[in-house]
Amino acid sequence: MTTDQDIDLAVNRAVLQARNVAVTFPARRGRGQARAVDDVNLGVGAGEILALIGESGCGKSTLARVLVGLIRPTSGTVDYGGRPLGYRGAELKAYRRQVQLVLQDPAAALNPRQNVFDAVAEGLRLHGLRDQLTARVHAAMEQAGLRPVENYLARYPHELSGGQQQRVVIAGALALGPSVIVADEPVSSLDASVRGEILKLFLDLRDRLGLSAVVVSHDLGLAWNVADRVAVMYLGRIVEIGTVEEVLITPQHPYTKALISAVGSTGERPHPLLMGEPPDPTRIPSGCRFHPRCPLRAASGERGRVCDTIPLPVLAADAGQRQVACHLAEG
């Protein structure tokens, strides 16, 4: 069981950090520039599972792709092992061995013409790691729970269940010996009966291999089951971060409270639900970007006017302590 002290120590020796990362997509079709990720700081510690939670369209998947080097940020840096990520060929290739992406749809991630052995071996071959290839593939499949290995080697994706396909994708990532996995909605396409098995696998990998993970999801239940810490993202910004108990049992940001209300309140009184739809990222509101939908702002009268015009500070988000970006949140 990971303790608060363990988490603090892990964050203080963060292996992967986003520092003031922003991603702005260019204007198109008569619309302005879209700020998909806006001045985000986020760190994941050694052997830590960090859940990144928010509604669809809040920038989670874009940030995930920044973390694995698939998208170069408009500004800011990604640091690995205390050094900024470089985007030149050899440097980026070496980085991607250490930080692997697991996508939400395993069927789409797998080549239907490749059997399991070749699917798991693909990354090793791309990186020129052909020495002891068979042993590496078998070890990765064992780690991903594809046992006995011999039963799966010659099978093709259509011969596997959704859960088995996701294990193959995870095995392909593990074969390269990464220290961090970034998993974007890793169980959203799976049946409820197998989601728990895949989540347990992430916990096992953390405990057995010391693997760190950033798990992207809109599902608060997933965060509760696997995460050490939770970062809540809204319209490109981190608005609350802390341990899973802090954020999900005693939420402070009204957006976090509203997300929890959508799946059932954790307190004695239900939190107000969200109002309306998320704003267009090409037209982010002034002041607190959440204020047009905020139940707390609506109930605060004159006191809430500060939310309309005064921007909120950017959260450090890697300082190992609870943080909330809200003018009205109770500290």
Coordinates of C-alpha atoms in Angstrom, one line a residue:
M1 CA 0.0 0.0 0.0
T2 CA 1.5 3.3 -1.1
T3 CA 1.6 5.9 1.8
D4 CA 1.4 9.7 1.6
Q5 CA 5.1 9.8 2.6
D6 CA 5.9 7.4 -0.3
I7 CA 4.0 9.7 -2.7
D8 CA 5.8 12.8 -1.5
L9 CA 9.1 11.2 -1.9
A10 CA 8.1 9.9 -5.4
V11 CA 7.0 13.3 -6.6
N12 CA 10.2 14.9 -5.3
R13 CA 12.2 12.6 -7.5
A14 CA 9.8 12.9 -10.5
V15 CA 10.9 10.9 -13.5
L16 CA 8.7 12.7 -16.0
Q17 CA 7.6 16.3 -15.8
A18 CA 5.7 18.7 -18.0
R19 CA 6.9 22.3 -17.3
N20 CA 4.7 25.2 -18.4
V21 CA 3.6 23.1 -21.4
A22 CA 1.2 24.7 -23.9
V23 CA -0.2 23.3 -27.1
T24 CA -1.9 25.8 -29.5
F25 CA -3.4 24.5 -32.7
P26 CA -3.5 26.9 -35.6
A27 CA -6.6 28.7 -36.7
R28 CA -8.7 27.0 -39.4
R29 CA -12.1 27.1 -41.1
G30 CA -12.8 30.6 -39.8
R31 CA -12.0 29.7 -36.2
G32 CA -9.3 31.1 -34.1
Q33 CA -6.3 29.3 -32.5
A34 CA -7.3 26.5 -30.1
R35 CA -5.4 26.4 -26.7
A36 CA -5.7 22.6 -26.2
V37 CA -3.1 22.6 -23.3
D38 CA -2.5 25.9 -21.6
D39 CA 0.5 26.3 -19.2
V40 CA 0.4 22.9 -17.6
N41 CA 2.9 21.7 -15.0
L42 CA 2.6 18.0 -14.2
G43 CA 5.0 15.4 -12.7
V44 CA 4.9 11.7 -12.1
G45 CA 7.2 10.1 -9.5
A46 CA 9.1 6.9 -9.6
G47 CA 6.7 4.0 -9.0
E48 CA 3.7 6.3 -8.9
I49 CA 0.4 6.1 -10.8
L50 CA -1.0 9.5 -11.6
A51 CA -4.6 9.7 -12.9
L52 CA -5.4 12.6 -15.3
I53 CA -9.1 13.2 -15.1
G54 CA -11.5 15.4 -17.0
E55 CA -14.3 15.7 -19.5
S56 CA -13.9 14.9 -23.2
G57 CA -12.2 17.8 -25.0
C58 CA -10.4 19.1 -22.0
G59 CA -6.9 18.5 -23.4
K60 CA -6.0 15.2 -21.7
S61 CA -5.2 13.2 -24.8
T62 CA -3.2 16.1 -26.3
L63 CA -1.2 16.3 -23.1
A64 CA -0.6 12.5 -23.1
R65 CA 0.8 12.8 -26.6
V66 CA 3.1 15.6 -25.5
L67 CA 4.4 13.4 -22.7
V68 CA 5.4 10.6 -25.0
G69 CA 6.9 13.0 -27.6
L70 CA 4.3 12.6 -30.3
I71 CA 3.4 16.2 -30.2
R72 CA 6.0 18.9 -29.7
P73 CA 4.6 21.6 -27.3
T74 CA 4.1 25.2 -28.6
S75 CA 5.9 26.3 -25.5
G76 CA 7.3 24.7 -22.3
T77 CA 9.3 21.6 -21.9
V78 CA 9.0 17.9 -21.0
D79 CA 11.7 16.7 -18.7
Y80 CA 12.8 13.1 -18.3
G81 CA 15.2 12.2 -15.6
G82 CA 15.8 15.9 -15.0
R83 CA 16.8 16.6 -18.6
P84 CA 14.6 18.3 -21.2
L85 CA 13.3 16.1 -24.0
G86 CA 15.1 16.7 -27.4
Y87 CA 13.2 16.2 -30.6
R88 CA 16.1 15.1 -32.9
G89 CA 15.9 11.6 -34.3
A90 CA 18.2 9.6 -32.1
E91 CA 17.4 11.5 -28.9
L92 CA 13.7 11.2 -29.4
K93 CA 14.0 7.5 -30.3
A94 CA 15.9 6.8 -27.1
Y95 CA 13.3 8.7 -25.1
R96 CA 10.4 6.7 -26.6
R97 CA 12.0 3.5 -25.3
Q98 CA 11.6 4.9 -21.8
V99 CA 8.1 6.5 -22.1
Q100 CA 5.6 4.3 -23.9
L101 CA 2.0 5.1 -24.9
V102 CA -0.9 2.7 -24.5
L103 CA -4.0 3.6 -26.5
Q104 CA -7.6 3.1 -25.6
D105 CA -8.6 0.9 -28.6
P106 CA -6.4 -2.2 -28.7
A107 CA -8.1 -3.5 -31.8
A108 CA -7.1 -0.4 -33.7
A109 CA -3.6 -0.4 -32.2
L110 CA -2.8 -4.0 -33.4
N111 CA -2.0 -4.9 -37.0
P112 CA -4.6 -7.6 -38.0
R113 CA -1.9 -9.3 -40.1
Q114 CA 0.5 -9.7 -37.3
N115 CA 0.4 -12.6 -34.8
V116 CA 1.0 -11.9 -31.1
F117 CA 4.7 -12.6 -31.3
D118 CA 5.3 -10.1 -34.1
A119 CA 3.1 -7.5 -32.5
V120 CA 5.0 -7.6 -29.2
A121 CA 8.4 -7.8 -31.1
E122 CA 7.6 -4.9 -33.4
G123 CA 9.0 -2.2 -31.1
L124 CA 12.1 -4.2 -30.3
R125 CA 12.8 -4.6 -34.1
L126 CA 12.2 -0.8 -34.7
H127 CA 14.7 0.0 -32.0
G128 CA 17.2 -2.5 -33.3
L129 CA 17.0 -4.7 -30.2
R130 CA 17.2 -8.1 -31.9
D131 CA 19.5 -9.7 -29.4
Q132 CA 17.6 -12.3 -27.4
L133 CA 14.4 -11.2 -29.2
T134 CA 12.4 -14.3 -28.3
A135 CA 13.3 -14.1 -24.7
R136 CA 12.4 -10.5 -24.5
V137 CA 9.0 -11.1 -26.1
H138 CA 8.2 -14.0 -23.8
A139 CA 9.2 -12.0 -20.7
A140 CA 7.0 -9.1 -21.7
M141 CA 4.1 -11.4 -22.4
E142 CA 4.5 -13.0 -19.0
Q143 CA 4.6 -9.6 -17.3
A144 CA 1.4 -8.6 -19.2
G145 CA -0.4 -11.7 -17.9
L146 CA -0.5 -13.6 -21.2
R147 CA 0.1 -17.0 -19.7
P148 CA 1.0 -19.6 -20.7
V149 CA 2.9 -17.7 -23.4
E150 CA 2.9 -20.6 -25.8
N151 CA -0.9 -20.4 -26.1
Y152 CA -0.8 -16.9 -27.5
L153 CA 2.3 -16.6 -29.7
A154 CA 0.8 -17.6 -33.0
R155 CA -2.7 -16.1 -32.5
Y156 CA -4.0 -13.1 -34.4
P157 CA -5.9 -10.1 -32.9
H158 CA -9.3 -11.4 -34.1
E159 CA -8.7 -14.6 -32.1
L160 CA -8.3 -12.7 -28.9
S161 CA -10.8 -11.0 -26.5
G162 CA -10.7 -7.3 -25.9
G163 CA -8.8 -7.8 -22.6
Q164 CA -6.3 -10.1 -24.3
Q165 CA -5.7 -7.6 -27.1
Q166 CA -5.0 -4.9 -24.5
R167 CA -2.6 -7.1 -22.8
V168 CA -0.8 -7.7 -26.1
V169 CA -0.5 -3.9 -26.5
I170 CA 0.8 -3.5 -23.0
A171 CA 3.3 -6.4 -23.6
G172 CA 4.6 -4.5 -26.7
A173 CA 5.2 -1.5 -24.5
L174 CA 6.9 -3.5 -21.7
A175 CA 9.2 -5.3 -24.2
L176 CA 11.2 -2.1 -24.5
G177 CA 11.8 -1.9 -20.7
P178 CA 10.2 1.5 -20.2
S179 CA 10.2 3.4 -16.9
V180 CA 6.9 5.2 -17.6
I181 CA 3.7 4.2 -19.4
V182 CA 1.2 6.8 -20.5
A183 CA -2.2 5.1 -20.9
D184 CA -4.9 7.0 -22.7
E185 CA -8.3 5.6 -21.6
P186 CA -6.8 2.1 -21.4
V187 CA -10.1 0.3 -20.4
S188 CA -12.8 2.5 -22.0
S189 CA -13.3 0.1 -24.9
L190 CA -13.4 -3.0 -22.7
D191 CA -16.3 -4.9 -21.1
A192 CA -16.9 -4.1 -17.5
S193 CA -15.9 -7.7 -16.6
V194 CA -12.4 -7.3 -17.8
R195 CA -11.7 -3.6 -16.8
G196 CA -10.8 -4.7 -13.3
E197 CA -8.2 -7.2 -14.6
I198 CA -6.4 -4.6 -16.7
L199 CA -6.4 -2.1 -13.8
K200 CA -5.0 -4.7 -11.5
L201 CA -2.3 -5.3 -14.1
F202 CA -1.2 -1.7 -13.8
L203 CA -1.0 -2.0 -10.1
D204 CA 1.0 -5.2 -10.4
L205 CA 3.4 -3.6 -12.8
R206 CA 4.0 -0.7 -10.4
D207 CA 4.6 -3.1 -7.5
R208 CA 6.8 -5.7 -9.3
L209 CA 8.7 -3.5 -11.8
G210 CA 8.6 0.0 -10.1
L211 CA 6.8 1.2 -13.2
S212 CA 5.4 4.7 -13.2
A213 CA 2.1 5.5 -15.1
V214 CA 0.0 8.4 -16.2
V215 CA -3.5 7.0 -16.7
V216 CA -5.8 9.4 -18.7
S217 CA -9.5 8.9 -18.1
H218 CA -12.9 10.6 -17.7
D219 CA -13.7 7.8 -15.2
L220 CA -13.4 8.7 -11.5
G221 CA -13.8 5.1 -10.5
L222 CA -10.7 4.2 -12.4
A223 CA -8.8 6.9 -10.6
W224 CA -10.0 5.6 -7.2
N225 CA -9.0 2.0 -8.1
V226 CA -5.5 2.6 -9.4
A227 CA -4.1 6.0 -8.7
D228 CA -1.8 7.4 -6.0
R229 CA -2.5 11.0 -7.1
V230 CA -5.2 12.6 -9.2
A231 CA -4.9 15.7 -11.4
V232 CA -8.2 17.2 -12.6
M233 CA -8.0 19.0 -16.0
Y234 CA -10.5 21.6 -17.4
L235 CA -10.2 23.4 -20.7
G236 CA -6.5 22.9 -21.0
R237 CA -5.5 23.6 -17.3
I238 CA -4.9 21.6 -14.2
V239 CA -7.5 22.9 -11.7
E240 CA -6.9 20.5 -8.8
I241 CA -4.3 18.0 -7.8
G242 CA -3.6 15.9 -4.8
T243 CA -3.7 12.4 -3.4
V244 CA -6.6 10.2 -4.5
E245 CA -8.2 10.5 -1.0
E246 CA -7.9 14.3 -1.0
V247 CA -9.3 14.9 -4.4
L248 CA -12.0 12.2 -4.5
I249 CA -13.2 12.2 -0.9
T250 CA -12.8 15.9 0.0
P251 CA -12.7 17.7 -3.3
Q252 CA -12.3 21.5 -3.2
H253 CA -12.7 22.7 -6.7
P254 CA -16.3 23.0 -7.9
Y255 CA -15.5 21.3 -11.1
T256 CA -14.1 18.2 -9.3
K257 CA -17.2 18.2 -7.1
A258 CA -19.5 18.3 -10.1
L259 CA -17.7 15.4 -11.7
I260 CA -18.1 13.4 -8.5
S261 CA -21.8 14.3 -8.4
A262 CA -22.2 12.8 -11.8
V263 CA -21.3 9.3 -10.4
G264 CA -22.6 9.8 -6.9
S265 CA -21.6 12.0 -4.0
T266 CA -18.9 10.9 -1.5
G267 CA -20.1 13.3 1.1
E268 CA -23.3 13.8 3.2
R269 CA -24.7 16.4 0.8
P270 CA -24.7 16.0 -3.0
H271 CA -22.6 18.5 -4.9
P272 CA -24.3 20.6 -7.7
L273 CA -24.1 19.2 -11.2
L274 CA -22.3 20.9 -14.0
M275 CA -24.2 23.5 -16.0
G276 CA -24.0 23.7 -19.8
E277 CA -21.2 22.5 -22.1
P278 CA -17.5 23.2 -22.0
P279 CA -16.5 26.4 -23.8
D280 CA -14.9 26.3 -27.2
P281 CA -11.0 26.2 -26.7
T282 CA -10.8 28.9 -29.3
R283 CA -12.7 31.2 -27.0
I284 CA -11.6 30.6 -23.5
P285 CA -13.4 32.8 -21.0
S286 CA -11.6 35.6 -19.1
G287 CA -10.9 35.3 -15.4
C288 CA -11.5 31.7 -14.2
R289 CA -12.2 29.7 -17.3
F290 CA -14.7 27.6 -15.4
H291 CA -16.8 30.5 -14.1
P292 CA -19.6 30.3 -16.9
R293 CA -20.5 26.8 -15.7
C294 CA -19.6 27.1 -12.0
P295 CA -22.4 26.3 -9.5
L296 CA -20.3 28.0 -6.7
R297 CA -19.9 31.2 -8.7
A298 CA -23.6 31.2 -9.4
A299 CA -24.4 30.9 -5.7
S300 CA -21.8 33.5 -4.5
G301 CA -23.4 36.7 -5.7
E302 CA -21.1 39.8 -5.5
R303 CA -18.3 37.7 -4.0
G304 CA -18.2 35.6 -7.2
R305 CA -17.5 38.6 -9.5
V306 CA -13.8 38.1 -8.9
C307 CA -14.2 34.9 -11.0
D308 CA -15.3 36.8 -14.1
T309 CA -12.2 38.9 -14.6
I310 CA -9.2 37.9 -12.4
P311 CA -7.1 35.0 -13.8
L312 CA -6.1 32.2 -11.6
P313 CA -2.4 31.3 -10.9
V314 CA -1.0 28.3 -12.8
L315 CA -0.6 25.3 -10.5
A316 CA 2.9 24.0 -9.9
A317 CA 1.3 20.5 -9.9
D318 CA 4.6 18.7 -9.2
A319 CA 5.2 20.1 -5.7
G320 CA 4.0 17.0 -3.8
Q321 CA 1.2 18.9 -2.1
R322 CA -2.5 19.5 -2.7
Q323 CA -3.3 22.4 -4.9
V324 CA -6.5 24.0 -6.1
A325 CA -7.0 26.7 -8.7
C326 CA -10.2 28.5 -7.5
H327 CA -11.0 31.9 -6.1
L328 CA -13.8 30.6 -4.0
A329 CA -12.6 27.1 -2.9
E330 CA -12.5 26.4 0.8
G331 CA -8.9 25.8 1.9

